[in-house]
Coordinates of C-alpha atoms in Angstrom, one line a residue:
M28 CA 16.8 12.3 15.3
T29 CA 13.1 12.3 15.7
I30 CA 11.0 9.3 16.5
K31 CA 9.4 9.5 13.1
A32 CA 12.7 8.9 11.5
E33 CA 13.3 5.8 13.6
I34 CA 10.1 3.9 13.0
S35 CA 8.4 2.5 9.9
N36 CA 5.1 0.9 9.1
F37 CA 5.7 -2.5 7.4
Y38 CA 2.4 -2.3 5.5
E39 CA 3.6 0.9 3.8
D40 CA 6.5 -1.0 2.4
L41 CA 4.3 -3.9 1.3
V42 CA 1.8 -1.5 -0.4
V43 CA 4.4 0.4 -2.3
D44 CA 6.2 -2.8 -3.4
F45 CA 2.9 -4.3 -4.6
L46 CA 2.0 -1.1 -6.5
I47 CA 5.3 -1.0 -8.2
N48 CA 5.3 -4.7 -9.1
E49 CA 1.7 -5.0 -10.2
Y50 CA 0.6 -1.5 -11.4
S51 CA 3.6 0.4 -12.6
D52 CA 2.7 -0.1 -16.2
Q53 CA -1.0 0.8 -15.9
G54 CA -0.7 4.5 -16.7
F55 CA -1.4 5.9 -13.3
S56 CA 0.0 9.4 -12.5
K57 CA 2.1 10.0 -9.4
D58 CA -0.8 11.6 -7.7
E59 CA -3.0 8.6 -8.5
F60 CA -0.3 6.2 -7.1
N61 CA -0.2 8.3 -3.9
D62 CA -4.0 8.2 -3.7
I63 CA -4.1 4.4 -4.2
A64 CA -1.5 3.9 -1.5
C65 CA -3.4 6.1 1.0
L66 CA -6.7 4.5 0.3
A67 CA -5.2 1.0 0.6
L68 CA -3.4 1.9 3.8
N69 CA -6.6 3.2 5.4
H70 CA -7.9 -0.3 5.2
L71 CA -4.9 -2.0 6.7
P72 CA -3.7 -2.2 10.3
A73 CA -0.5 -0.5 11.2
R74 CA 2.5 -2.8 11.9
Y75 CA 5.4 -0.7 13.1
Y76 CA 9.0 -1.7 13.4
R77 CA 12.3 0.0 14.1
H78 CA 14.7 -2.3 12.2
S79 CA 13.7 -4.4 9.2
V80 CA 15.4 -7.4 10.6
D81 CA 12.9 -7.3 13.4
M82 CA 10.1 -8.0 10.9
A83 CA 12.0 -10.7 9.2
F84 CA 12.7 -12.4 12.5
F85 CA 9.3 -12.1 14.2
L86 CA 6.9 -12.7 11.2
T87 CA 5.9 -16.3 10.6
T88 CA 5.3 -17.6 7.1
P89 CA 1.5 -17.6 7.6
D90 CA 1.7 -14.0 8.9
R91 CA 3.6 -13.0 5.7
V92 CA 1.1 -14.7 3.5
E93 CA -1.9 -13.1 5.3
M94 CA -0.3 -9.7 5.1
R95 CA 0.4 -10.0 1.4
E96 CA -3.2 -11.2 0.7
R97 CA -4.5 -8.2 2.7
V98 CA -2.3 -5.8 0.8
Q99 CA -3.4 -7.2 -2.5
K100 CA -7.1 -6.9 -1.6
A101 CA -6.7 -3.4 -0.3
V102 CA -4.6 -2.1 -3.2
D103 CA -6.9 -3.8 -5.8
E104 CA -10.0 -2.1 -4.2
A105 CA -8.2 1.3 -4.0
V106 CA -7.3 1.0 -7.7
L107 CA -11.0 0.5 -8.5
Q108 CA -11.9 3.6 -6.4
V109 CA -9.3 5.7 -8.2
L110 CA -10.5 4.4 -11.6
A111 CA -14.1 5.2 -10.7
Y112 CA -13.1 8.7 -9.7
R113 CA -11.2 9.1 -12.9
D114 CA -14.3 8.1 -14.9
E115 CA -16.5 10.4 -12.9
S116 CA -14.1 13.3 -13.6
D117 CA -14.0 12.5 -17.3
D118 CA -17.8 12.6 -17.4
I119 CA -17.9 16.1 -15.8
T120 CA -15.5 17.7 -18.3

């Protein structure tokens, strides 16, 4: 086993879940979803864990609320960036 296989970034989970729940029916391609996730994650801190139970145990309710709000803001801004790029690409062709 490598270290990479043993650790995860909690924000990655939150971003992907938010994207699926809020934007899965918006007509984004797989590449656009990946771009949105990367752009959003670049504006969020890393919060690594080894076992998901660790996050459930150590996060307070205010921490969870703050993390969700940060994810929503980062994803919404990333969506706007991808849509703007899509519009620019359409203008070129």
